[in-house]
XYZ file of C-alpha atoms in Angstrom:
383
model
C -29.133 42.520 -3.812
C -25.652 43.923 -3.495
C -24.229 45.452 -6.213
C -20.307 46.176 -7.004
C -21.516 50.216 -6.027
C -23.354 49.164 -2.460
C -21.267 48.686 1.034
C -21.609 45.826 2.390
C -24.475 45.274 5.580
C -22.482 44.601 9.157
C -23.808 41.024 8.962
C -22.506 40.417 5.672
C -19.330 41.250 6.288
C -18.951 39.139 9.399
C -19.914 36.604 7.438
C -17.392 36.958 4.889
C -14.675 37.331 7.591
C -15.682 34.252 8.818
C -15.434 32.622 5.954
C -11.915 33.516 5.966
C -11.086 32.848 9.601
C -8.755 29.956 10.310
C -11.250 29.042 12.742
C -13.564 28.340 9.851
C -10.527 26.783 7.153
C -10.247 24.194 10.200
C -14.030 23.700 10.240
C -14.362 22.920 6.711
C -11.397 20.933 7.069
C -12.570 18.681 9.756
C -16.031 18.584 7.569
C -13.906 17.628 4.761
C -12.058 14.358 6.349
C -15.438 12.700 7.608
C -15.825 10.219 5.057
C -11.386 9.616 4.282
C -10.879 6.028 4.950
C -7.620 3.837 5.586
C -8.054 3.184 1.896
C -6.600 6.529 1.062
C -3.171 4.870 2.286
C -2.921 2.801 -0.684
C -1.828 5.809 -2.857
C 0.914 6.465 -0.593
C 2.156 2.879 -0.922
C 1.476 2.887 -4.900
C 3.783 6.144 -4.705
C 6.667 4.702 -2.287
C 7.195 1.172 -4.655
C 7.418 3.615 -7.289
C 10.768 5.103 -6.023
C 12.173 1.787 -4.640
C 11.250 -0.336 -7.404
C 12.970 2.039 -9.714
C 15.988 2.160 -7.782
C 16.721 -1.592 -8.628
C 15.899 -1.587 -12.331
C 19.538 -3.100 -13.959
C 21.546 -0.356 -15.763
C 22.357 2.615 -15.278
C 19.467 5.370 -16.735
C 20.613 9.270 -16.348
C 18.049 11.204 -14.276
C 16.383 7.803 -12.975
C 17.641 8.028 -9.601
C 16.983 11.960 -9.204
C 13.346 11.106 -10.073
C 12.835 7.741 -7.799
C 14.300 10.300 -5.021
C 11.695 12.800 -6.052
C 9.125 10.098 -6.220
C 10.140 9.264 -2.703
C 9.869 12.834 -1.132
C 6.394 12.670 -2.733
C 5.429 9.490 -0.878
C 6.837 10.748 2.281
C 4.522 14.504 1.761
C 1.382 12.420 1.543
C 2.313 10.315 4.284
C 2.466 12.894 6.814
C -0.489 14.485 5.157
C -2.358 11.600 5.308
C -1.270 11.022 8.824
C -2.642 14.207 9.943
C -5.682 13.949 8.014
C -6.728 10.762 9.388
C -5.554 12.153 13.094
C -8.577 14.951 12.503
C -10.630 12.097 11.506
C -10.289 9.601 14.350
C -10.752 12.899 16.954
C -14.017 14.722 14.907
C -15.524 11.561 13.492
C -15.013 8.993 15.952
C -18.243 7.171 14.932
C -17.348 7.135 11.513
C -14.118 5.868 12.570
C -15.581 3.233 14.542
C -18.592 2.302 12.196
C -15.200 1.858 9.396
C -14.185 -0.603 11.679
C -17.010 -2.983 11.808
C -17.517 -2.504 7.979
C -15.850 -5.750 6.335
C -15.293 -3.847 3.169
C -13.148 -1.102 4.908
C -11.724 -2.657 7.769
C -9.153 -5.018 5.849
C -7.714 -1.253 4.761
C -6.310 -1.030 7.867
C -3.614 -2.891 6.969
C -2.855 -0.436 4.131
C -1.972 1.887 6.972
C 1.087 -0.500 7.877
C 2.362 -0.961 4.480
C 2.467 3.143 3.736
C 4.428 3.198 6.960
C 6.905 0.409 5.291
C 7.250 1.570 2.081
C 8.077 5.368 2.823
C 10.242 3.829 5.451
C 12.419 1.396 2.233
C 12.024 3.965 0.290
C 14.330 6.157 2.571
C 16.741 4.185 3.255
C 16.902 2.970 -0.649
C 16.809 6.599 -2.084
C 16.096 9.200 -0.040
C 19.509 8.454 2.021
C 20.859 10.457 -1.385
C 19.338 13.620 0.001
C 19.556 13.101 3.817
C 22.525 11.174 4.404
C 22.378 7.970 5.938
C 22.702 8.138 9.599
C 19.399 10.115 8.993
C 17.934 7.516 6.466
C 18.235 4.686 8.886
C 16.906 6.523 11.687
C 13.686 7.349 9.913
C 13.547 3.595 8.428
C 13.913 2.506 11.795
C 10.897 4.653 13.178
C 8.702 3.454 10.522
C 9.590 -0.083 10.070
C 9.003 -0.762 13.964
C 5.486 1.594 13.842
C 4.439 -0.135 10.414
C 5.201 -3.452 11.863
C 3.469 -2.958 15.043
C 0.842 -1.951 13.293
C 1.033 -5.160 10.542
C 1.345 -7.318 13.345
C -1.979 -5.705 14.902
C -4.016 -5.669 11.847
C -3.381 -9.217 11.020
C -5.227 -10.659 14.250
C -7.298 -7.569 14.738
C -9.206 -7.173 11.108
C -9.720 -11.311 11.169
C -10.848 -11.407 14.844
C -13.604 -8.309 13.352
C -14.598 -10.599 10.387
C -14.933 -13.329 12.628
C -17.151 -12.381 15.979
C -18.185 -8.812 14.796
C -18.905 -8.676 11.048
C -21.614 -10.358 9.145
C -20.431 -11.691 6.101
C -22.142 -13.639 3.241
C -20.733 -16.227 1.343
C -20.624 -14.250 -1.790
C -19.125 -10.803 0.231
C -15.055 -12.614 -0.335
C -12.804 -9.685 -1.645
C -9.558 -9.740 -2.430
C -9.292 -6.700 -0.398
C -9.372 -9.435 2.861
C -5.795 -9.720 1.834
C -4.452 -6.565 3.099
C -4.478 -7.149 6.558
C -2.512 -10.427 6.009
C 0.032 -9.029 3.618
C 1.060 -6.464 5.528
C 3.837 -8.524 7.665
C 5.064 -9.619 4.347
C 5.876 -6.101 3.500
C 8.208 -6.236 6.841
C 9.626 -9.169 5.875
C 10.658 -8.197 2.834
C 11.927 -4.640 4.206
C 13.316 -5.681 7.539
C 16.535 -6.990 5.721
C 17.570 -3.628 4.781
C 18.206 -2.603 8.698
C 19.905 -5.947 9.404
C 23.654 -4.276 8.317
C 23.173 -1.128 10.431
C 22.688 -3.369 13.429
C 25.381 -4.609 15.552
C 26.733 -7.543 14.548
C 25.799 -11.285 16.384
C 22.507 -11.553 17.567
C 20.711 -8.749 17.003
C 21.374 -8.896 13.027
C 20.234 -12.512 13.522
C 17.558 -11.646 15.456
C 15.997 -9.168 12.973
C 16.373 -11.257 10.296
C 14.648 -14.476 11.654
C 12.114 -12.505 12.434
C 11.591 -11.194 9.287
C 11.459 -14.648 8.423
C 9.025 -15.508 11.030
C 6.626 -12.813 9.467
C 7.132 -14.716 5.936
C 5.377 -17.232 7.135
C 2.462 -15.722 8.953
C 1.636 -13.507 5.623
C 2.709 -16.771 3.095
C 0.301 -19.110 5.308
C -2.308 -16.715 5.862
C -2.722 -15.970 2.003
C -2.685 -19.796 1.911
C -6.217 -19.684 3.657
C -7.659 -16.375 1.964
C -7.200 -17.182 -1.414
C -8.512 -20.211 -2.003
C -11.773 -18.231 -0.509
C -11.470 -15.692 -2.411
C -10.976 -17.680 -6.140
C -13.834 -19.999 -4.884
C -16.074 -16.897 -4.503
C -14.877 -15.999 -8.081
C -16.084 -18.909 -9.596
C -19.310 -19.370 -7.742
C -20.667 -16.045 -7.697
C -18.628 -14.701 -10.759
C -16.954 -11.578 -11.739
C -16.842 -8.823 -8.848
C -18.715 -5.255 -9.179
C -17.144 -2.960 -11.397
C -15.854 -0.863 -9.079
C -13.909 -3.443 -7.100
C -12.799 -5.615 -10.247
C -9.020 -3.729 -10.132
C -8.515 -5.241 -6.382
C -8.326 -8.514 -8.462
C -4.274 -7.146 -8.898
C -4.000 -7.293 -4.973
C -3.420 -10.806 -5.173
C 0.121 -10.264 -6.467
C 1.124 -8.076 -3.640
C 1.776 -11.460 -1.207
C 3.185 -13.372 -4.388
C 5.462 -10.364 -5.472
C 6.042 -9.417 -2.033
C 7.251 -12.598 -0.596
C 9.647 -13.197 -3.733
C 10.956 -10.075 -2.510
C 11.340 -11.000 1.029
C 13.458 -14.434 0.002
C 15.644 -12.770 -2.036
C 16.247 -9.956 0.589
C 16.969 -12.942 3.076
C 19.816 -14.177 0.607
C 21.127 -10.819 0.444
C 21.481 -10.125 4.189
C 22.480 -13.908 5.310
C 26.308 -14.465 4.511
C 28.028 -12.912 7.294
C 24.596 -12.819 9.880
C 23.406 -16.595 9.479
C 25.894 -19.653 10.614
C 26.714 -22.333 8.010
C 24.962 -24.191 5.744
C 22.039 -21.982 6.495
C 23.538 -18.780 4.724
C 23.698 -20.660 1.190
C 20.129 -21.947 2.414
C 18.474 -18.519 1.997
C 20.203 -18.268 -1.385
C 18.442 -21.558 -2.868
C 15.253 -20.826 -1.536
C 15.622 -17.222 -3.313
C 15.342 -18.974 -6.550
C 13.303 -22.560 -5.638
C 10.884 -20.602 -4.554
C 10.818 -16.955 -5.963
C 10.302 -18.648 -9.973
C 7.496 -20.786 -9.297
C 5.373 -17.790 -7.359
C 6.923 -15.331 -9.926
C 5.085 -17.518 -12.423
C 1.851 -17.822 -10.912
C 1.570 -13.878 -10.203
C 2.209 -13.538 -13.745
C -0.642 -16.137 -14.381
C -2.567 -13.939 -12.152
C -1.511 -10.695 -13.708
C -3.050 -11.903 -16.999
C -6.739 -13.009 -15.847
C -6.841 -9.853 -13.494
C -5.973 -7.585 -16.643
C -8.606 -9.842 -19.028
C -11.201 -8.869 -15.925
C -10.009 -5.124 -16.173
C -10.706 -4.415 -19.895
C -14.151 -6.419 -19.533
C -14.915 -4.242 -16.353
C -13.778 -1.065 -18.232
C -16.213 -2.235 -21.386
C -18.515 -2.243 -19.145
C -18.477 1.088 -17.857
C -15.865 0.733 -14.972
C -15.423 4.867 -13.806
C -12.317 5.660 -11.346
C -12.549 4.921 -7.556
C -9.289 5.166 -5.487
C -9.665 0.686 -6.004
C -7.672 2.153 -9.123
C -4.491 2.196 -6.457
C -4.572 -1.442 -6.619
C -3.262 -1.548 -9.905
C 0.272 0.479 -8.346
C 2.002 -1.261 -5.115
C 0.934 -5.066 -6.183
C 2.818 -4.582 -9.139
C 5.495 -2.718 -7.785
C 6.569 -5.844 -5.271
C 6.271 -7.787 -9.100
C 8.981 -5.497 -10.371
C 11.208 -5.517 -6.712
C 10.603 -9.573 -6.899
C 11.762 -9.952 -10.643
C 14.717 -7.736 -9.632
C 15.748 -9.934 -6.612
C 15.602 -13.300 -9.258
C 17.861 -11.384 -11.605
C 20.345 -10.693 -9.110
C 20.671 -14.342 -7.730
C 20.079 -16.378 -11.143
C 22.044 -13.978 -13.057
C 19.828 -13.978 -15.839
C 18.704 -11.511 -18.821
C 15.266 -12.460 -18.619
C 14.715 -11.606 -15.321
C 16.043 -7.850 -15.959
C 14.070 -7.560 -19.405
C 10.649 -8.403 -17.170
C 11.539 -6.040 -14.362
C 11.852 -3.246 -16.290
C 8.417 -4.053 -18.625
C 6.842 -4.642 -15.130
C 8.066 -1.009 -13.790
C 6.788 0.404 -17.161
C 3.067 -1.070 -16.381
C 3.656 0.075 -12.896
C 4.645 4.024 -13.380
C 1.918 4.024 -16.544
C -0.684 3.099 -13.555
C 0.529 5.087 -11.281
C 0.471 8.219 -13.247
C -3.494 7.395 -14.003
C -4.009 6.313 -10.619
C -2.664 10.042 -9.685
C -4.123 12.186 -12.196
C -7.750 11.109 -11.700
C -7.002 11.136 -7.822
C -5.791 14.694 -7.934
C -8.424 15.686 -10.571
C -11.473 14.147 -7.895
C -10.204 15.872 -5.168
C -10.050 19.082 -6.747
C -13.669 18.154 -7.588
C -14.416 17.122 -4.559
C -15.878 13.977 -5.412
C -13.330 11.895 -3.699
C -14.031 12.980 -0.237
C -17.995 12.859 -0.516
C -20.472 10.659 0.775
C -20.508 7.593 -0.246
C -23.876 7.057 -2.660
């Protein structure tokens, strides 16, 4: 045994040299990123609708836009971290990588990487142009939205083509988390409107924004054929495991999301879109953003019932805890979009309750995630 009086032996203190090599802090951190999956995007997306959802709340709060701005630096750390992280991942763990892949409960995730690409990307051009200018913003927005598009786009046909010919999938395997793939172009389609001004004017504004359009409907009718799946397996096979239960709030990130995206489309039409088809975008803002706005809130209520009966139960924290940030977050962006074009009090009063149940999350969601990685418990094995 060594005591504090003894030298240390010639192996031993190799050994602890080693140990403090950066040859060997890259070792354990390759070791460390084996088992981080495209799930761990999520909390960059739950921290990105933070900042841009609370840079449309009505009013004017002191401080609030100094903290979204904050909020959004944040997002945009742990994107690049992230980024790198899952870089060592794909080149050390290649068959963990791959095996992810051909897992139907982590491939949908994918798609998550898409939407962290989006939302950093809004978020900078919404708040973080305060700190970098905008020339700078909409450079970096640009960047992202076409990567996180790509990417969408890729996901969408890629993680269904999987389920299809590669994955083997009962009947009672439907998740909610089969939604993230499809939402994803939703997320450009509600964020693609915020680049159509900084493009020149004619055809490529019009351009942009049809297209944004286009990618409404791929998400809208693609959620069209997932959820009806995914309710069905709800009510057959009944209440999901505890630990997946809070992906039950993912269904309101196409139904917030795409009340978004119409309202967005009314905002950037006059001036890009000919005649009558300007005004168009401005009805369908309302027609259809209150009727989905309703049913997410429908939804928001039997996904929080199935939350406190899973937490009763014994529901611990997993990162599906994220779930509970982003979905609700394109609730709060939607509700702001119907307040702007109907005009009315209501709509402003549920935004800002909705951004209250959103930041509450969000700081749980954080606090246990920072408190397991410490632990290390996050990055383990899964059991």
């Amino acid at each position: 045994m060594v005591t504090a009086a003894q030298p240390f032996t010639a192996h031993e203190a190799g050994t602890l040299r080693d140990t403090k090599t950066p040859r060997a802090s890259r070792n354990r951190a390759i070791a460390a990123v084996r088992h981080l999956g495209p799930n761990w995007y999520a909390s960059v997306m739950g921290t990105a609708i933070v900042a841009t959802a609370g840079a449309g709340l009505p009013g004017h709060v002191p401080g609030l836009r100094t903290a979204c701005a904050v909020v959004w630096a944040l997002s945009l750390t742990l994107l690049v971290a992230l980024l790198a992280a899952r870089a060592l991942h794909w080149r050390h763990h290649s068959d963990q990588a791959r095996a992810h892949l051909l897992d139907p409960a982590v491939a949908p995730f994918y798609g998550c990487l898409s939407m962290a690409l989006l939302a950093v990307g809004g978020g900078t051009l919404l708040v973080g142009r305060d700190w970098i200018g905008t020339p700078a913003a909409v450079a970096v927005d640009a960047v992202l939205f076409t990567a996180g598009t790509v990417i969408g786009l890729a996901a969408a046909v890629t993680v269904p083509y999987l389920m299809v010919v590669r994955h083997r999938i009962e009947p009672g395997q439907a998740s909610p988390v089969w939604l993230l793939p499809i939402v994803a172009p939703m997320v450009s389609a509600a964020l693609g409107p915020l680049l159509v001004p900084h493009l020149p004017a004619g055809q490529p504004r019009e351009t942009l924004l049809l297209a944004c359009v286009a990618m409404f409907g791929l998400s809208l009718l693609g959620t069209f054929v997932m959820l009806p799946v995914i309710f069905a397996r709800l009510v057959t096979s009944g209440p999901l495991p505890l630990a997946l239960t809070p992906t039950l709030f993912l269904v309101l990130g196409p139904l917030g999301q795409s009340t978004t995206a119409v309202g967005k489309f009314a905002d950037a039409a006059p001036g890009v879109m000919p005649a009558p088809f300007d005004q168009g975008f401005a009805l369908l803002a309302v027609l259809y953003g209150v009727p989905v706005l309703g049913f997410a809130l429908l939804w928001l209520a039997l996904a929080v019932a199935m939350v406190v009966r899973a937490r009763r139960q014994g529901m611990g924290f997993a990162m599906t805890w994220w779930a509970f940030t982003f979905p609700v977050g394109t609730c709060v962006t939607g509700a702001e979009g119907l307040a702007r074009h109907t005009g009315l009090a209501a709509f402003d009063t549920l935004a800002v309750a909705l951004y209250v149940l959103l930041v509450a999350a969000w700081s749980v969601a954080a606090v246990r995630t920072a408190h397991g990685l410490l632990g290390g418990k996050l990055l383990a094995a899964p059991r």
